[in-house]
Amino acid sequence: LAAARRRAAQLEPAARARTRFLLGDLTRVRLRRRFPLVIAPFNVFMHLYTRSEFLAALATARAHLARGGDLAFDVRMPQPAELARDPERWYPARPYVHPADGRRYSYREAFRYDPVTQIQTIKMESRALAPPRRRRSVLLAHRQYFPVELEALLAAGGFSIAARCGDFFGAPLTAESESQILLATPARRRRRKATAYPANQSPSERNGRAR
């Protein structure tokens, strides 16, 4: 949030005046305002680990969407080969320069996937390449969401999919896509059409007609 505020301070005055930062739980927060667009970028929904948490987040989005508004979010496309990685093995990645201290670090990852909960746990370990050889370790948990499962969850939360892409440039979703980008809109509630019966028709006759 501090970094976001520093960046916001560089905006044009009109944009800066519209910018507000709040810290809250996306399954419970209520701002008592509505917006034409709600976004949850960079795999936010992958940190919703259960069905109830996912539906609670959708309820938050619905509570803040103006009429005709949209919810936009992205999650990674599950890759079976990645989920089947050996949990006892470390997978090396390219070294990097850490932005906090400007030092160069080696980097490796270990993966463990639970097919029952569909949660993948990733252990990320870095080590400085020059003395002092400081080591950093971070644990990350991502809930994997498959495309058809997302359709069902959105429907259960009262949303329909307006658009779905395989990247941020509008490419179609395929087995090779790295991400799923979705634009969802609250589904309209259909009013049940009342059935008119003749005034002199008995309940049993009505039941027979209904069958």
Backbone as numpy.savetxt, mean C-alpha at the origin, in Angstrom:
# Nx Ny Nz CAx CAy CAz Cx Cy Cz
10.28 13.57 9.04 9.45 14.78 9.04 10.31 16.03 9.04
11.40 16.00 9.76 12.30 17.16 9.79 12.87 17.41 8.40
13.26 16.34 7.70 13.78 16.50 6.34 12.70 17.01 5.40
11.48 16.52 5.57 10.37 16.97 4.73 10.10 18.46 4.94
10.17 18.89 6.18 9.93 20.31 6.47 11.03 21.18 5.86
12.27 20.69 5.86 13.36 21.46 5.25 13.14 21.60 3.75
12.65 20.53 3.12 12.38 20.59 1.68 11.19 21.50 1.40
10.17 21.42 2.26 8.98 22.25 2.07 9.32 23.74 2.17
10.32 24.06 2.99 10.71 25.46 3.16 11.26 26.06 1.87
11.65 25.20 0.91 12.19 25.67 -0.35 11.11 25.83 -1.43
9.88 25.48 -1.10 8.79 25.60 -2.07 8.40 27.05 -2.28
7.65 27.27 -3.36 7.07 28.59 -3.57 6.11 28.89 -2.43
5.93 30.17 -2.07 5.09 30.52 -0.92 3.69 29.92 -0.96
3.03 29.90 -2.14 1.68 29.37 -2.23 1.67 27.87 -1.93
2.65 27.13 -2.47 2.73 25.69 -2.21 3.10 25.42 -0.76
3.99 26.24 -0.22 4.40 26.07 1.17 3.22 26.27 2.11
2.34 27.20 1.78 1.17 27.47 2.63 0.18 26.31 2.63
0.19 25.50 1.55 -0.74 24.36 1.46 -0.17 23.11 2.09
1.09 23.15 2.50 1.76 21.94 2.98 1.68 21.83 4.49
1.28 20.66 4.94 1.18 20.41 6.38 1.63 18.98 6.66
2.42 18.80 7.70 2.94 17.49 8.05 2.37 17.04 9.38
1.88 15.81 9.41 1.33 15.23 10.64 1.85 13.81 10.79
2.00 13.38 12.01 2.41 12.01 12.31 1.23 11.27 12.91
0.86 10.13 12.31 -0.28 9.39 12.83 -0.31 7.98 12.28
-1.26 7.20 12.76 -1.45 5.81 12.35 -2.47 5.79 11.21
-2.09 5.30 10.03 -2.99 5.36 8.89 -4.20 4.45 9.05
-4.23 3.59 10.04 -5.43 2.78 10.27 -6.44 3.49 11.16
-6.04 4.63 11.78 -6.94 5.28 12.73 -7.08 6.79 12.55
-6.15 7.43 11.88 -6.15 8.89 11.84 -7.39 9.43 11.14
-7.94 10.52 11.67 -9.09 11.20 11.06 -8.83 12.70 11.14
-8.75 13.35 9.99 -8.42 14.78 9.92 -9.65 15.67 9.82
-10.81 15.06 9.61 -12.06 15.81 9.45 -11.98 16.75 8.25
-11.28 16.32 7.22 -11.21 17.04 5.95 -11.27 16.01 4.84
-11.66 16.47 3.66 -11.73 15.57 2.51 -10.91 16.16 1.36
-10.35 15.26 0.55 -9.43 15.65 -0.50 -9.77 14.90 -1.79
-9.41 15.47 -2.95 -9.68 14.78 -4.21 -8.75 13.59 -4.46
-7.65 13.53 -3.72 -6.70 12.44 -3.93 -6.03 12.08 -2.61
-5.95 10.79 -2.32 -5.19 10.27 -1.17 -4.13 9.34 -1.75
-2.88 9.51 -1.35 -1.80 8.68 -1.88 -1.09 7.95 -0.73
-0.63 6.75 -1.04 0.17 5.95 -0.10 1.35 5.39 -0.90
2.40 6.19 -1.10 3.49 5.80 -2.00 4.56 4.95 -1.34
5.41 4.38 -2.19 6.62 3.66 -1.79 6.30 2.50 -0.84
5.36 1.65 -1.26 5.07 0.38 -0.56 4.50 0.55 0.84
3.83 1.67 1.11 3.25 1.88 2.44 2.34 0.73 2.85
1.49 0.27 1.92 0.52 -0.77 2.27 1.18 -2.13 2.54
2.44 -2.29 2.19 3.14 -3.54 2.49 3.49 -3.64 3.97
3.25 -2.55 4.72 3.44 -2.58 6.17 2.11 -2.76 6.90
1.09 -3.17 6.16 -0.18 -3.58 6.74 -0.19 -5.11 6.65
-0.01 -5.76 7.79 0.31 -7.19 7.77 -0.89 -8.11 7.84
-2.06 -7.59 8.19 -3.25 -8.43 8.30 -4.38 -7.83 7.47
-5.39 -8.66 7.23 -6.56 -8.21 6.47 -7.26 -7.07 7.19
-7.38 -7.17 8.52 -8.07 -6.12 9.28 -7.32 -4.80 9.20
-5.98 -4.83 9.23 -5.20 -3.60 9.10 -5.38 -2.98 7.72
-5.39 -3.82 6.69 -5.56 -3.31 5.34 -6.93 -2.64 5.18
-7.98 -3.29 5.69 -9.32 -2.73 5.58 -9.46 -1.45 6.41
-8.77 -1.39 7.55 -8.80 -0.17 8.36 -8.14 0.99 7.63
-7.06 0.71 6.89 -6.41 1.75 6.11 -7.32 2.22 4.98
-8.04 1.30 4.36 -8.99 1.70 3.32 -10.11 2.56 3.91
-10.54 2.24 5.13 -11.56 3.06 5.79 -11.04 4.47 6.03
-9.77 4.60 6.39 -9.16 5.92 6.55 -9.19 6.69 5.24
-8.83 6.01 4.14 -8.86 6.66 2.84 -10.27 7.12 2.49
-11.25 6.26 2.70 -12.64 6.62 2.39 -13.09 7.82 3.21
-12.66 7.88 4.47 -13.07 8.98 5.35 -12.50 10.32 4.91
-11.45 10.29 4.06 -10.80 11.54 3.66 -10.96 11.85 2.18
-11.70 11.03 1.44 -11.87 11.27 0.02 -13.13 12.09 -0.25
-12.96 13.13 -1.05 -14.12 13.90 -1.50 -14.88 13.07 -2.54
-16.10 13.48 -2.82 -16.90 12.78 -3.81 -16.17 12.76 -5.15
-16.03 11.58 -5.72 -15.30 11.45 -6.98 -13.80 11.35 -6.82
-13.31 11.32 -5.56 -11.87 11.26 -5.32 -11.30 9.87 -5.53
-9.96 9.79 -5.56 -9.26 8.53 -5.82 -8.21 8.25 -4.75
-7.94 6.98 -4.57 -6.83 6.51 -3.74 -5.77 5.94 -4.67
-4.54 6.40 -4.54 -3.44 5.90 -5.36 -2.38 5.30 -4.43
-1.92 4.10 -4.77 -0.87 3.45 -3.96 -0.11 2.46 -4.83
1.05 2.07 -4.33 1.84 1.05 -5.02 2.34 0.03 -4.02
2.47 -1.20 -4.47 3.09 -2.29 -3.71 3.94 -3.09 -4.69
4.88 -3.82 -4.18 5.72 -4.64 -5.06 4.92 -5.80 -5.62
5.29 -6.22 -6.81 4.72 -7.41 -7.42 5.45 -8.62 -6.85
4.75 -9.54 -6.15 5.45 -10.70 -5.58 6.15 -11.51 -6.67
7.38 -11.88 -6.40 8.17 -12.67 -7.33 8.49 -14.02 -6.68
7.89 -15.12 -7.17 8.10 -16.43 -6.55 9.56 -16.81 -6.37
10.41 -16.45 -7.34 11.83 -16.80 -7.22 12.46 -16.08 -6.04
12.08 -14.82 -5.81 12.62 -14.08 -4.66 12.10 -14.64 -3.35
10.83 -15.01 -3.32 10.24 -15.53 -2.09 10.80 -16.90 -1.73
11.37 -17.60 -2.71 11.92 -18.93 -2.47 13.41 -18.90 -2.12
13.97 -17.73 -1.86 15.39 -17.64 -1.53 15.71 -18.41 -0.25
16.93 -18.92 -0.20 17.41 -19.67 0.96 17.51 -18.75 2.17
16.73 -18.99 3.24 16.76 -18.10 4.41 18.07 -18.14 5.19
18.91 -19.15 4.94 20.18 -19.26 5.66 21.34 -18.62 4.89
21.05 -18.04 3.76 22.11 -17.48 2.91 22.04 -15.96 2.89
23.24 -15.35 2.83 23.34 -13.90 2.65 23.51 -13.60 1.17
22.78 -12.60 0.68 22.86 -12.20 -0.73 23.56 -10.84 -0.82
24.74 -10.78 -1.43 25.48 -9.51 -1.49 24.85 -8.54 -2.50
25.00 -7.26 -2.23 24.53 -6.21 -3.13 25.66 -5.19 -3.31
25.43 -4.19 -4.12 26.47 -3.21 -4.41 26.78 -2.35 -3.19
28.05 -1.99 -2.97 28.39 -1.05 -1.89 27.72 0.30 -2.12
27.61 1.07 -1.07 26.96 2.37 -1.18 27.61 3.36 -0.22
27.33 4.64 -0.42 27.79 5.70 0.47 26.62 6.11 1.35
26.80 6.00 2.67 25.71 6.32 3.59 25.56 7.84 3.69
24.32 8.35 3.55 24.13 9.81 3.56 24.39 10.46 4.92
24.34 9.67 6.00 24.50 10.25 7.33 25.95 10.62 7.63
26.90 9.75 7.22 28.30 10.02 7.55 29.20 10.12 6.32
28.65 9.90 5.11 29.45 10.03 3.90 30.46 8.92 3.70
30.37 7.85 4.48 31.33 6.76 4.37 30.79 5.66 3.45
31.70 4.86 2.90 31.35 3.78 1.97 31.16 2.47 2.75
30.07 1.76 2.45 29.74 0.53 3.16 29.51 -0.62 2.17
29.88 -1.82 2.61 29.44 -3.03 1.90 28.00 -3.30 2.32
27.31 -4.12 1.53 25.88 -4.31 1.81 25.47 -5.72 1.43
24.66 -6.35 2.29 24.12 -7.67 1.98 22.75 -7.84 2.64
21.98 -8.80 2.12 20.61 -9.02 2.59 20.35 -10.51 2.78
19.49 -10.81 3.75 19.01 -12.17 3.96 17.48 -12.13 3.98
16.83 -13.14 3.39 15.38 -13.14 3.21 14.75 -14.37 3.85
13.61 -14.16 4.48 12.84 -15.28 5.02 11.36 -15.01 4.75
10.70 -15.95 4.07 9.30 -15.76 3.68 8.41 -16.80 4.37
7.33 -16.32 4.96 6.33 -17.18 5.58 5.13 -17.27 4.64
4.91 -18.41 3.99 3.82 -18.51 3.02 2.43 -18.48 3.65
2.32 -18.67 4.96 1.02 -18.65 5.62 0.57 -17.20 5.85
1.46 -16.40 6.42 1.14 -14.98 6.66 1.43 -14.11 5.45
2.19 -14.64 4.47 2.63 -13.90 3.28 3.51 -12.71 3.65
4.26 -12.86 4.73 5.16 -11.79 5.17 6.60 -12.21 4.89
7.33 -11.34 4.22 8.74 -11.55 3.96 9.56 -10.66 4.89
10.45 -11.26 5.64 11.34 -10.53 6.54 12.70 -10.39 5.87
13.21 -9.17 5.82 14.48 -8.89 5.16 15.44 -8.31 6.18
16.58 -8.96 6.34 17.62 -8.43 7.22 18.68 -7.78 6.36
18.91 -6.49 6.57 19.87 -5.72 5.77 21.06 -5.37 6.65
22.23 -5.74 6.19 23.44 -5.52 6.99 24.47 -4.76 6.16
25.02 -3.70 6.77 26.06 -2.89 6.13 27.30 -2.88 7.02
28.47 -2.76 6.39 29.72 -2.68 7.14 30.65 -1.69 6.46
31.20 -0.77 7.25 32.11 0.25 6.71 33.32 -0.42 6.08
33.75 0.08 4.92 34.87 -0.53 4.20 36.23 -0.02 4.68
36.21 1.01 5.54 37.46 1.53 6.09 37.29 1.71 7.60
38.39 1.60 8.37 38.29 1.78 9.83 37.76 3.15 10.20
37.02 3.26 11.28 36.50 2.14 12.08 35.38 1.41 11.33
35.44 0.09 11.36 34.52 -0.72 10.56 33.16 -0.87 11.27
32.44 0.22 11.26 31.12 0.24 11.89 30.15 -0.64 11.12
29.31 -1.35 11.85 28.32 -2.23 11.23 26.91 -1.73 11.52
26.06 -1.74 10.50 24.66 -1.35 10.65 23.78 -2.54 10.27
22.72 -2.75 11.05 21.79 -3.85 10.76 20.36 -3.35 10.90
19.54 -3.62 9.88 18.15 -3.16 9.86 17.26 -4.34 9.49
16.14 -4.48 10.19 15.18 -5.53 9.90 13.94 -4.91 9.28
13.47 -5.48 8.18 12.32 -4.96 7.45 11.34 -6.09 7.18
10.05 -5.84 7.38 9.02 -6.85 7.12 8.04 -6.31 6.10
7.82 -7.06 5.03 6.91 -6.66 3.96 5.82 -7.72 3.77
4.58 -7.30 3.82 3.47 -8.19 3.47 3.36 -8.23 1.95
3.34 -9.45 1.41 3.25 -9.62 -0.03 1.77 -9.64 -0.45
1.42 -8.85 -1.46 0.05 -8.79 -1.96 0.02 -9.20 -3.43
-0.72 -10.27 -3.71 -0.84 -10.75 -5.07 -1.98 -10.01 -5.79
-1.91 -9.86 -7.11 -2.87 -9.02 -7.84 -4.34 -9.35 -7.61
-4.72 -10.62 -7.71 -6.12 -10.98 -7.53 -6.54 -10.77 -6.07
-5.61 -11.00 -5.14 -5.89 -10.75 -3.73 -6.17 -9.27 -3.49
-5.42 -8.40 -4.14 -5.65 -6.95 -3.99 -7.04 -6.56 -4.49
-7.47 -7.17 -5.60 -8.81 -6.89 -6.10 -9.86 -7.23 -5.05
-9.71 -8.40 -4.42 -10.69 -8.84 -3.41 -10.66 -7.94 -2.18
-9.45 -7.55 -1.73 -9.35 -6.69 -0.55 -9.93 -5.31 -0.80
-9.68 -4.77 -1.97 -10.24 -3.45 -2.30 -11.76 -3.53 -2.37
-12.29 -4.60 -2.95 -13.74 -4.77 -3.02 -14.33 -4.89 -1.62
-13.65 -5.64 -0.74 -14.13 -5.79 0.64 -14.12 -4.46 1.38
-13.21 -3.57 1.00 -13.12 -2.26 1.63 -13.96 -1.20 0.96
-14.77 -1.60 -0.02 -15.66 -0.65 -0.67 -15.03 0.14 -1.80
-13.98 -0.40 -2.43 -13.32 0.28 -3.54 -13.38 -0.57 -4.80
-13.31 0.09 -5.92 -13.15 -0.59 -7.20 -11.89 -0.05 -7.86
-11.25 -0.86 -8.69 -10.01 -0.47 -9.34 -10.33 0.34 -10.59
-9.86 1.59 -10.60 -10.06 2.46 -11.76 -8.94 2.27 -12.78
-7.74 1.98 -12.30 -6.60 1.75 -13.18 -5.55 0.95 -12.44
-4.82 0.12 -13.19 -3.73 -0.67 -12.60 -2.62 -0.78 -13.62
-1.39 -0.46 -13.19 -0.24 -0.45 -14.09 0.91 -1.25 -13.48
1.89 -1.53 -14.34 3.06 -2.26 -13.90 4.26 -1.38 -13.64
4.15 -0.08 -13.92 5.19 0.88 -13.56 4.57 2.27 -13.50
5.39 3.28 -13.21 4.87 4.63 -13.03 4.73 5.40 -14.34
4.92 4.69 -15.45 4.75 5.32 -16.77 3.55 4.75 -17.50
2.75 3.91 -16.82 1.51 3.41 -17.41 1.63 2.10 -18.14
2.76 1.40 -18.02 2.89 0.10 -18.68 1.93 -0.91 -18.06
1.45 -1.87 -18.84 0.53 -2.87 -18.28 1.21 -3.75 -17.25
0.42 -4.27 -16.31 0.94 -5.18 -15.29 1.19 -6.54 -15.91
2.41 -7.05 -15.77 2.77 -8.37 -16.29 3.54 -9.13 -15.21
3.88 -10.38 -15.51 4.64 -11.20 -14.58 6.03 -10.61 -14.33
6.53 -9.79 -15.26 7.86 -9.20 -15.12 7.83 -7.86 -14.40
6.66 -7.33 -14.09 6.56 -6.02 -13.45 7.16 -6.07 -12.05
7.86 -5.00 -11.69 8.44 -4.92 -10.35 7.42 -4.43 -9.34
6.49 -3.57 -9.77 5.52 -2.97 -8.87 4.11 -3.07 -9.45
3.14 -2.93 -8.55 1.74 -2.78 -8.93 1.34 -1.37 -8.51
0.92 -0.56 -9.47 0.46 0.79 -9.18 -1.04 0.83 -9.41
-1.80 1.18 -8.38 -3.25 1.12 -8.47 -3.89 2.47 -8.19
-4.94 2.75 -8.94 -5.81 3.89 -8.69 -7.18 3.31 -8.39
-7.66 3.54 -7.17 -8.92 2.95 -6.73 -9.90 4.04 -6.35
-11.15 3.79 -6.58 -12.19 4.75 -6.27 -13.28 4.09 -5.43
-13.87 4.80 -4.46 -14.94 4.20 -3.68 -16.08 3.73 -4.57
-16.48 2.48 -4.37 -17.56 1.92 -5.19 -18.88 2.57 -4.81
-19.69 2.84 -5.81 -21.00 3.41 -5.53 -21.92 2.34 -4.97
-22.64 2.72 -3.92 -23.59 1.79 -3.33 -24.87 1.78 -4.16
-25.21 0.59 -4.62 -26.42 0.47 -5.42 -27.64 0.30 -4.52
-28.61 1.12 -4.76 -29.84 1.03 -3.98 -30.68 -0.10 -4.55
-31.20 -0.93 -3.65 -32.05 -2.03 -4.09 -33.38 -1.48 -4.58
-33.77 -1.95 -5.74 -35.03 -1.50 -6.31 -36.19 -2.21 -5.62
-37.09 -1.42 -5.09 -38.24 -2.02 -4.40 -39.15 -2.72 -5.40
-39.66 -3.89 -5.01 -40.57 -4.65 -5.86 -42.01 -4.29 -5.50
-42.76 -3.93 -6.49 -44.16 -3.56 -6.26 -45.06 -4.77 -6.42
-45.95 -5.00 -5.46 -46.90 -6.11 -5.51 -48.31 -5.55 -5.52
-49.23 -6.25 -6.16 -50.63 -5.83 -6.09 -51.12 -5.77 -4.66
-51.94 -4.80 -4.36 -52.40 -4.59 -2.99 -53.17 -5.78 -2.45
-53.80 -6.54 -3.32 -54.62 -7.66 -2.85 -53.89 -8.99 -2.87
-52.58 -8.97 -3.06 -51.82 -10.22 -3.13 -51.42 -10.67 -1.73
-51.60 -11.95 -1.44 -51.28 -12.48 -0.11 -49.79 -12.68 0.03
-49.29 -12.78 1.30 -47.86 -13.02 1.51 -47.37 -14.29 0.84
-48.17 -15.37 0.88 -47.74 -16.61 0.26 -47.61 -16.47 -1.25
-48.51 -15.70 -1.83 -48.43 -15.47 -3.28 -47.18 -14.64 -3.61
-46.91 -13.69 -2.73 -45.70 -12.86 -2.95 -44.43 -13.74 -2.86
-44.39 -14.64 -1.86 -43.23 -15.51 -1.73 -43.07 -16.39 -2.95
-44.20 -16.91 -3.42 -44.13 -17.75 -4.61 -43.63 -16.98 -5.80
-44.03 -15.72 -5.93 -43.57 -14.89 -7.04 -42.08 -14.61 -6.91
-41.64 -14.38 -5.67 -40.22 -14.09 -5.46 -39.35 -15.27 -5.86
-39.84 -16.50 -5.59 -39.07 -17.66 -5.97 -39.01 -17.81 -7.48
